[in-house]
mmCIF file of C-alpha atoms and ligand atoms in Angstrom:
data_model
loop_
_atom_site.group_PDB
_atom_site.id
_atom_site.type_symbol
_atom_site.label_atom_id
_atom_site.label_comp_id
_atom_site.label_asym_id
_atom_site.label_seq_id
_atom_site.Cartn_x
_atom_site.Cartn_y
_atom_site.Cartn_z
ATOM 1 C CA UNK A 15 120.609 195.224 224.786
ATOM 2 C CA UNK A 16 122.636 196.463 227.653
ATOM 3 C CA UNK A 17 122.922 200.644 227.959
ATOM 4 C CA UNK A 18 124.500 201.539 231.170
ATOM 5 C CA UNK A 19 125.743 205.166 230.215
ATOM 6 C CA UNK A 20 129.574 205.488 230.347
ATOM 7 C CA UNK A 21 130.872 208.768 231.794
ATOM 8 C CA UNK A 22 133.678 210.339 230.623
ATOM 9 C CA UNK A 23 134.650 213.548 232.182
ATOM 10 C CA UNK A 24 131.031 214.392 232.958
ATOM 11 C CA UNK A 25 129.500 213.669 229.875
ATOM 12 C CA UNK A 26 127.346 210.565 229.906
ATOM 13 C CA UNK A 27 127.813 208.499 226.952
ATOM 14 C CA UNK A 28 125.339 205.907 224.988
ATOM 15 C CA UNK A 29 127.235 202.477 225.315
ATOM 16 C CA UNK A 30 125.234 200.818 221.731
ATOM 17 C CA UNK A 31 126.533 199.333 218.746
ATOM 18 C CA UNK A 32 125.595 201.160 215.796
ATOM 19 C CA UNK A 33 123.049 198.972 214.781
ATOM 20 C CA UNK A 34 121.462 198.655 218.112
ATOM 21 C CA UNK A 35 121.773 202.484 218.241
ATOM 22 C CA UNK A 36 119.704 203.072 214.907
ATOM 23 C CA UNK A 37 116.921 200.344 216.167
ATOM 24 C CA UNK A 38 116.327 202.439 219.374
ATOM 25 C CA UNK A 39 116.527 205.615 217.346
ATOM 26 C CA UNK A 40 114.004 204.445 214.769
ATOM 27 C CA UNK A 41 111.448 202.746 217.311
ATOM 28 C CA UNK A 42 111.443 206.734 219.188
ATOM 29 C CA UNK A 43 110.767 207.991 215.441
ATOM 30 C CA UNK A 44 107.806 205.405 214.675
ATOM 31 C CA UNK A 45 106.547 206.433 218.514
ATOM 32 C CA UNK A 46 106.427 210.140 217.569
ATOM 33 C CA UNK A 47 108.842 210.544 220.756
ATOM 34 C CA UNK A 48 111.029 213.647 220.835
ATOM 35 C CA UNK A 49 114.667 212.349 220.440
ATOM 36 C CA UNK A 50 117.996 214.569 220.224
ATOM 37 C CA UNK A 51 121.171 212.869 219.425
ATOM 38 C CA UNK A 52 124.215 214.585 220.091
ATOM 39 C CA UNK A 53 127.748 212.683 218.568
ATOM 40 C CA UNK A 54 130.356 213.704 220.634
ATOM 41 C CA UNK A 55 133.824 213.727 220.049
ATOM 42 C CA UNK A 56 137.029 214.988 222.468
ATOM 43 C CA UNK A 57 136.607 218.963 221.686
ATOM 44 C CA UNK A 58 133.019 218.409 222.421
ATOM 45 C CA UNK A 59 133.561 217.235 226.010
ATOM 46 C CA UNK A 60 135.971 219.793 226.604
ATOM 47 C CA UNK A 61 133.916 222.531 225.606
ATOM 48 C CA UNK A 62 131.735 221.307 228.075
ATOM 49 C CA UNK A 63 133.526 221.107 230.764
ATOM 50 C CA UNK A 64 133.920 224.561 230.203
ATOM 51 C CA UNK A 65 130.418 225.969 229.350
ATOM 52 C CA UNK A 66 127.602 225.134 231.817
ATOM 53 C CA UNK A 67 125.471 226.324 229.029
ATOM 54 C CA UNK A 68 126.595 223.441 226.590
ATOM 55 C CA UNK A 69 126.306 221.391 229.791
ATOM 56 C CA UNK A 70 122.653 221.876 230.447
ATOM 57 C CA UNK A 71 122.488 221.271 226.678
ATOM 58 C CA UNK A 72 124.306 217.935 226.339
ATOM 59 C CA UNK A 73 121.740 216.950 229.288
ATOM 60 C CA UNK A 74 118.863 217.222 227.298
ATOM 61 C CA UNK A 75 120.028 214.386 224.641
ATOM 62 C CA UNK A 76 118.432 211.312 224.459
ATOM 63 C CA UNK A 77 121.772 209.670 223.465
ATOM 64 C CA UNK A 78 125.506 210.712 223.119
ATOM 65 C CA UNK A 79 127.441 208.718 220.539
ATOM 66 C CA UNK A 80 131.385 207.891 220.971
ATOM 67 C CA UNK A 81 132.274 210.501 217.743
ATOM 68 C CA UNK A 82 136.305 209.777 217.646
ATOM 69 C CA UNK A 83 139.070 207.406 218.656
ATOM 70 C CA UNK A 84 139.863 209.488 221.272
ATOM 71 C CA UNK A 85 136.610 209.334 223.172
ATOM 72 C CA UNK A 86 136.900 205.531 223.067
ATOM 73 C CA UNK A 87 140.652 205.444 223.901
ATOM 74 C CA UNK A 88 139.793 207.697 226.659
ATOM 75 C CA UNK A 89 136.510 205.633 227.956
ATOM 76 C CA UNK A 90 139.413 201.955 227.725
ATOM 77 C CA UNK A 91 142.095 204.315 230.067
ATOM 78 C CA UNK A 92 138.944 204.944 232.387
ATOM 79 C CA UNK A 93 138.581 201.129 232.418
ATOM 80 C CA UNK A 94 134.672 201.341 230.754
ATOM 81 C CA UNK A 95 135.672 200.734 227.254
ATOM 82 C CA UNK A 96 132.690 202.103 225.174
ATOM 83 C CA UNK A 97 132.037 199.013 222.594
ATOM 84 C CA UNK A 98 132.202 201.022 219.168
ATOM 85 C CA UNK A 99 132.612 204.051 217.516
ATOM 86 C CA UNK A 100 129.840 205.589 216.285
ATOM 87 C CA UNK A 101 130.255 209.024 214.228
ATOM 88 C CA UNK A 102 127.793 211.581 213.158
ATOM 89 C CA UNK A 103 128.244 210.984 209.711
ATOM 90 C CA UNK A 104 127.926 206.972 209.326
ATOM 91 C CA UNK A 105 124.837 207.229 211.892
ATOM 92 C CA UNK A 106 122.835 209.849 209.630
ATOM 93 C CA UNK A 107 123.906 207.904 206.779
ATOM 94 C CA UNK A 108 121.944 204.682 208.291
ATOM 95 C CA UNK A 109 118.878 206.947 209.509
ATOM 96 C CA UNK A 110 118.539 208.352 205.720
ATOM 97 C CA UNK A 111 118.584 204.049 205.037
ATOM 98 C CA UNK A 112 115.760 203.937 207.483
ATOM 99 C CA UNK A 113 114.108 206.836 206.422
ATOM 100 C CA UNK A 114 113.797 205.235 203.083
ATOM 101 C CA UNK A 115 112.387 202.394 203.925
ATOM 102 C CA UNK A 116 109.458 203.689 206.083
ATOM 103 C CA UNK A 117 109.058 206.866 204.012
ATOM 104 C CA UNK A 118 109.639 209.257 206.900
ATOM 105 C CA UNK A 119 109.531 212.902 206.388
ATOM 106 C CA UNK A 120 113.014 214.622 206.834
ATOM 107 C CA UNK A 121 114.495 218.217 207.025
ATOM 108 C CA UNK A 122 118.058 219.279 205.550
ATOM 109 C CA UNK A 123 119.228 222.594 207.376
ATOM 110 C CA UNK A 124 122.643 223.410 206.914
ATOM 111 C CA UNK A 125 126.272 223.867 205.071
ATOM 112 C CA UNK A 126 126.468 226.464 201.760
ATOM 113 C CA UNK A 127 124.043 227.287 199.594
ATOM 114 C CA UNK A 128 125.636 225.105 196.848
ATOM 115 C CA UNK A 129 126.685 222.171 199.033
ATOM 116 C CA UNK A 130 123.036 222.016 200.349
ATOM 117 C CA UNK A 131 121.522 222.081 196.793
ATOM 118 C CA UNK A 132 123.586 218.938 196.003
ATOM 119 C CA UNK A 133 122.894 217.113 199.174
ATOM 120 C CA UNK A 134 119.206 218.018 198.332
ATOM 121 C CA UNK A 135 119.659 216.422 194.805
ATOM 122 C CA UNK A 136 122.240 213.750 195.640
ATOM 123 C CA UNK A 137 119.296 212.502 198.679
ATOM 124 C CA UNK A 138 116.823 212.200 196.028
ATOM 125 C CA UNK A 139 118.467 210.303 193.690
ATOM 126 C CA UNK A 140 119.468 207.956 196.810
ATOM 127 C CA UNK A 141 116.896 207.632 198.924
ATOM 128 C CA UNK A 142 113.245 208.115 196.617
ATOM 129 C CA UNK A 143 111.484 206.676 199.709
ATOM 130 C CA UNK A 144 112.365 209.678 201.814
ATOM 131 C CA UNK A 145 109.358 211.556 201.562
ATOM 132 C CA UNK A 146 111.809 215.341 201.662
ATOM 133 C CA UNK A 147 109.771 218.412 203.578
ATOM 134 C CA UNK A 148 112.599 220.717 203.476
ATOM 135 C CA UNK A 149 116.354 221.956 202.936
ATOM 136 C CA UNK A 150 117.608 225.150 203.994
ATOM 137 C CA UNK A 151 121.420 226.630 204.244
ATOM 138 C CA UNK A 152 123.012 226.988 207.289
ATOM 139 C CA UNK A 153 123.803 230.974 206.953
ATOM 140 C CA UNK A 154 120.902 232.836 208.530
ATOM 141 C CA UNK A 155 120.420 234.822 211.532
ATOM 142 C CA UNK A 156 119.782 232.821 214.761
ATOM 143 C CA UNK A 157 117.670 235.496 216.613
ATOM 144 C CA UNK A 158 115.326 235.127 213.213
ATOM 145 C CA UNK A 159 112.648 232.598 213.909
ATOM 146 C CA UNK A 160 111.644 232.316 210.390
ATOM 147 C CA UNK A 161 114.344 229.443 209.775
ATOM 148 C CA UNK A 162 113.253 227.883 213.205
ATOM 149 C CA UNK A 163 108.933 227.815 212.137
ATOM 150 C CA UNK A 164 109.564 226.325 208.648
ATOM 151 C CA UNK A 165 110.934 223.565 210.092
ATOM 152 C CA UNK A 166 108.792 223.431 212.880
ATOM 153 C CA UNK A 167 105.734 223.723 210.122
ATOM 154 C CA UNK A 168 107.524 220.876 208.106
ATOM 155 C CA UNK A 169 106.273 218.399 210.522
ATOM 156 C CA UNK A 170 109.791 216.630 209.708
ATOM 157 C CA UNK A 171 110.112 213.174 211.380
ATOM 158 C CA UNK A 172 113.969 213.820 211.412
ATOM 159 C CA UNK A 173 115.894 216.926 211.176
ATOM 160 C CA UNK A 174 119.816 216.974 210.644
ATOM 161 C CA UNK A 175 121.627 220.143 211.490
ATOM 162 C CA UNK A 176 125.092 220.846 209.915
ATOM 163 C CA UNK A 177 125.551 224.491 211.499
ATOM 164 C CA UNK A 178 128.709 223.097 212.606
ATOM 165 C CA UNK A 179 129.814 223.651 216.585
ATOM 166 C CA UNK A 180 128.352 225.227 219.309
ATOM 167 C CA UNK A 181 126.103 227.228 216.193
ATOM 168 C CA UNK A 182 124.344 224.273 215.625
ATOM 169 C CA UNK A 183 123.694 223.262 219.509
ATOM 170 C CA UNK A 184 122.011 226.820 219.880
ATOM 171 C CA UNK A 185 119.837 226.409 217.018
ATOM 172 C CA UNK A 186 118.815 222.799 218.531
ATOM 173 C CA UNK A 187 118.469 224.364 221.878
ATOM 174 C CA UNK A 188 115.332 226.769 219.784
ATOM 175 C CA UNK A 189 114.046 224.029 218.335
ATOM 176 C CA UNK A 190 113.961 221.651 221.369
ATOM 177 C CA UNK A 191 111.807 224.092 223.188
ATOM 178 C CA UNK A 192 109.489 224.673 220.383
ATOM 179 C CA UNK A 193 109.057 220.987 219.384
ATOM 180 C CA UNK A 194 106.657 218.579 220.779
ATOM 181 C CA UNK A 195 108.156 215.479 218.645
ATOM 182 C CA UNK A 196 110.561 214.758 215.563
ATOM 183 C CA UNK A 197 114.209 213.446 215.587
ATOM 184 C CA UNK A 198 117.067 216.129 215.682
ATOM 185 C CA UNK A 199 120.484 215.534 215.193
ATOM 186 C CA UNK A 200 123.857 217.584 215.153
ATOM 187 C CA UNK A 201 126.324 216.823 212.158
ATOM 188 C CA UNK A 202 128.861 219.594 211.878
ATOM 189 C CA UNK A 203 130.560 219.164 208.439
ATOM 190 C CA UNK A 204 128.413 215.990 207.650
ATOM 191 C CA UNK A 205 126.586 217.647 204.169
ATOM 192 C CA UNK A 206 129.858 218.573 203.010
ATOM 193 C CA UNK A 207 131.023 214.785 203.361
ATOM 194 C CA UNK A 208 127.838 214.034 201.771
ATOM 195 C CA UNK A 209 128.426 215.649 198.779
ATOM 196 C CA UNK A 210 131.957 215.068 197.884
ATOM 197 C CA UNK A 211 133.217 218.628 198.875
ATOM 198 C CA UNK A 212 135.039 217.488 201.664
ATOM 199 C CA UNK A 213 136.619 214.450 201.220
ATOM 200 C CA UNK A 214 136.318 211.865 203.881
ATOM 201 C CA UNK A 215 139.282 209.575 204.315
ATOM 202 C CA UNK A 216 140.137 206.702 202.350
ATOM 203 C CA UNK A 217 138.968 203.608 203.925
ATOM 204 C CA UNK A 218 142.666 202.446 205.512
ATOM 205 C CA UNK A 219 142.716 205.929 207.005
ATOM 206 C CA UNK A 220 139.237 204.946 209.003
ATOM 207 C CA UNK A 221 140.415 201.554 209.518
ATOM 208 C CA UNK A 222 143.825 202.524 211.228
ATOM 209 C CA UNK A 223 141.916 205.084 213.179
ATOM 210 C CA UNK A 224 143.864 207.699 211.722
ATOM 211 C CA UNK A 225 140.741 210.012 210.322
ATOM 212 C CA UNK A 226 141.859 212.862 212.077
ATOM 213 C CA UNK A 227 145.567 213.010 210.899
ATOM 214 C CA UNK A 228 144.139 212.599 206.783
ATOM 215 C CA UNK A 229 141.885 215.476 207.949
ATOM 216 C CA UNK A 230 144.704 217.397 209.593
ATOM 217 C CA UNK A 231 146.799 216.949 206.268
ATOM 218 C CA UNK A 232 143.973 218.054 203.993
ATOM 219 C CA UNK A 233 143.018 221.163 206.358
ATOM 220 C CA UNK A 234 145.663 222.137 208.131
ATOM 221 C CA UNK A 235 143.372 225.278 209.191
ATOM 222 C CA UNK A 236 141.938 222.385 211.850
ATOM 223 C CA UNK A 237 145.456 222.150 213.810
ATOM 224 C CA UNK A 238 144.445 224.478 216.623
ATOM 225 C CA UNK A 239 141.351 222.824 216.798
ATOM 226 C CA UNK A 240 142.965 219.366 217.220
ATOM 227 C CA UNK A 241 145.588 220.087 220.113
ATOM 228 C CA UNK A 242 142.221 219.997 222.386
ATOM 229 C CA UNK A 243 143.182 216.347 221.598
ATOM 230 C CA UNK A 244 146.696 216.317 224.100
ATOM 231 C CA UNK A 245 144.313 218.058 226.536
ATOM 232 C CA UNK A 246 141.703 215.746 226.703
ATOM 233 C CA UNK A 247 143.544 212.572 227.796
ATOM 234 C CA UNK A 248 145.512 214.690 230.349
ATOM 235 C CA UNK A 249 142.554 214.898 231.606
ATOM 236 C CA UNK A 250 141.134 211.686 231.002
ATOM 237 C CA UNK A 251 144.338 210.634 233.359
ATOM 238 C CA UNK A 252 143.669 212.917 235.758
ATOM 239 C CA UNK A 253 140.251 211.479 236.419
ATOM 240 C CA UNK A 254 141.259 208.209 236.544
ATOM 241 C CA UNK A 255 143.552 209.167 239.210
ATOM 242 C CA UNK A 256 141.041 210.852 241.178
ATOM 243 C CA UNK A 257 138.807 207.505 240.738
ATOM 244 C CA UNK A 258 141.819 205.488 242.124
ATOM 245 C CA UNK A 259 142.034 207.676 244.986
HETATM 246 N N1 UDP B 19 128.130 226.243 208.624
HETATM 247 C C1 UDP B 19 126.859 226.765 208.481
HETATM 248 N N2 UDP B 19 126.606 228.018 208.969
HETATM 249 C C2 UDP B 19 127.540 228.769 209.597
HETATM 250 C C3 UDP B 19 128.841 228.212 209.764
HETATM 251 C C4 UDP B 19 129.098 226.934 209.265
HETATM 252 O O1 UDP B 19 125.976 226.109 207.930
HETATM 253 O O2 UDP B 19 127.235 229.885 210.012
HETATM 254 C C5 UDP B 19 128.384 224.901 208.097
HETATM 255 C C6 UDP B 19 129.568 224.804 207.158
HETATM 256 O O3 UDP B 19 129.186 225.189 205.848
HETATM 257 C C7 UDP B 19 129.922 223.324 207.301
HETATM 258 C C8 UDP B 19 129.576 223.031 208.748
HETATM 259 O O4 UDP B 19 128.696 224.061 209.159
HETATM 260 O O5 UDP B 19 129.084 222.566 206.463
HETATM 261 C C9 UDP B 19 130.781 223.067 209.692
HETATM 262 O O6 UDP B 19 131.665 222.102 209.343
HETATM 263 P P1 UDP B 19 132.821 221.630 210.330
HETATM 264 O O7 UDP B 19 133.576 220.579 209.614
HETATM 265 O O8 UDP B 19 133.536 222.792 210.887
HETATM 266 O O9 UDP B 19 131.943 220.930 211.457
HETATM 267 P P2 UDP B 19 132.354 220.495 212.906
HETATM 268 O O10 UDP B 19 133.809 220.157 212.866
HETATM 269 O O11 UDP B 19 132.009 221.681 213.728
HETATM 270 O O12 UDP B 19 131.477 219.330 213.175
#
């Protein structure tokens, strides 16, 4: 399995297939090896572009997934096409598969108080092999520890974090220097797609890699959000430019 990391506008990207992805994820898990997986999409590159702090963060990962058409649109116009997509919310749904099967110990911390009550039931009823050491909501105080040492104490094998963005990547940042193994992951909205809260797209929506317009119609709220989308290949251009140069 080939990994030469792909970078796109200083971000260094994983260049797996899913499945090759999870099997290097898993073997760090069995290994007790301290992993961090970030999944990366075009706002997430931006922002880091622009924060040094988020920088130093994203260095720290053990892999960045392609999270978005746009990153792999933007990694084809660079001329290192990135082989597949790979979002946060199909990759935790094959590490809960995996987690099942080997019985590994695993941490929900995130979303509402209801939403993460029915994730907490919904992950019971499908996955009995996951052996669960914890669930907590996502609305505490960050400068409290208390959230930070139950998980710690958990002695999770894998923790997913839906704190959504940068929140989440601060909490990680706590945990990363407190840790001395377990699997942490960023999800952002994932619990909420979990649950059936949020919708995800139908499957022609995903297929047509038109996610992000279903989401844009559903939550309109995200527009702003989205026109870091126009910004992004400008300067996805404007690097390759430079590289032609
Ligand atoms: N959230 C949270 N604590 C907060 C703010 C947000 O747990 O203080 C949760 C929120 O309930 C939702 C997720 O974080 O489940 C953010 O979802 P969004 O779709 O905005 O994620 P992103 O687009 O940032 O990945």
């Amino acid at each position: 399995m080939e990994n030469k990391k792909i970078n796109i506008l200083n971000v260094l990207f994983d260049n797996l297939k899913q499945k090759e992805m999870v099997a290097l994820l898993m073997k760090r898990v069995n290994n007790k090896q301290k992993t961090f997986i970030v999944t990366a999409n075009p706002e997430i590159v931006m922002y880091a572009n622009h924060h040094q702090s988020y920088r130093q963060l994203l260095k720290q990962a053990t892999v960045i997934t392609a999270d978005g058409i746009g990153i792999i649109k933007g990694s084809k116009i660079l001329g290192t096409p990135i082989v597949e997509r790979v979002t946060g919310y199909d990759l935790m749904l094959d590490l809960f598969k995996e987690a099942n099967r080997l019985n590994k110990r695993v941490y929900l911390l995130g979303a509402r108080q209801e939403v993460i009550a029915l994730a907490e039931q919904k992950l019971k009823q499908d996955y009995p092999g996951i052996v669960l050491v914890g669930v907590h909501n996502g609305y505490f105080d960050l400068a409290d520890e208390e959230v930070l040492h139950d998980v710690l104490d958990s002695k999770a094998d894998m923790v997913f974090v839906g704190l959504g963005f940068p929140r989440q990547e601060k909490w990680i940042l706590q945990y990363l220097e407190k840790a001395d193994s377990g699997l942490v992951m960023g999800i952002g909205g994932a619990f909420d797609a979990y649950t059936g809260v949020v919708k995800r797209a139908p499957a022609l929506f995903i297929k047509m890699n038109l996610e992000w317009f279903y989401r844009l119609i559903k939550q309109p709220s995200r527009f702003r959000r989205m026109l870091v989308l126009p910004k992004f290949l400008v300067a996805v251009y404007q690097e390759k430019n430079h590289r032609s140069k």
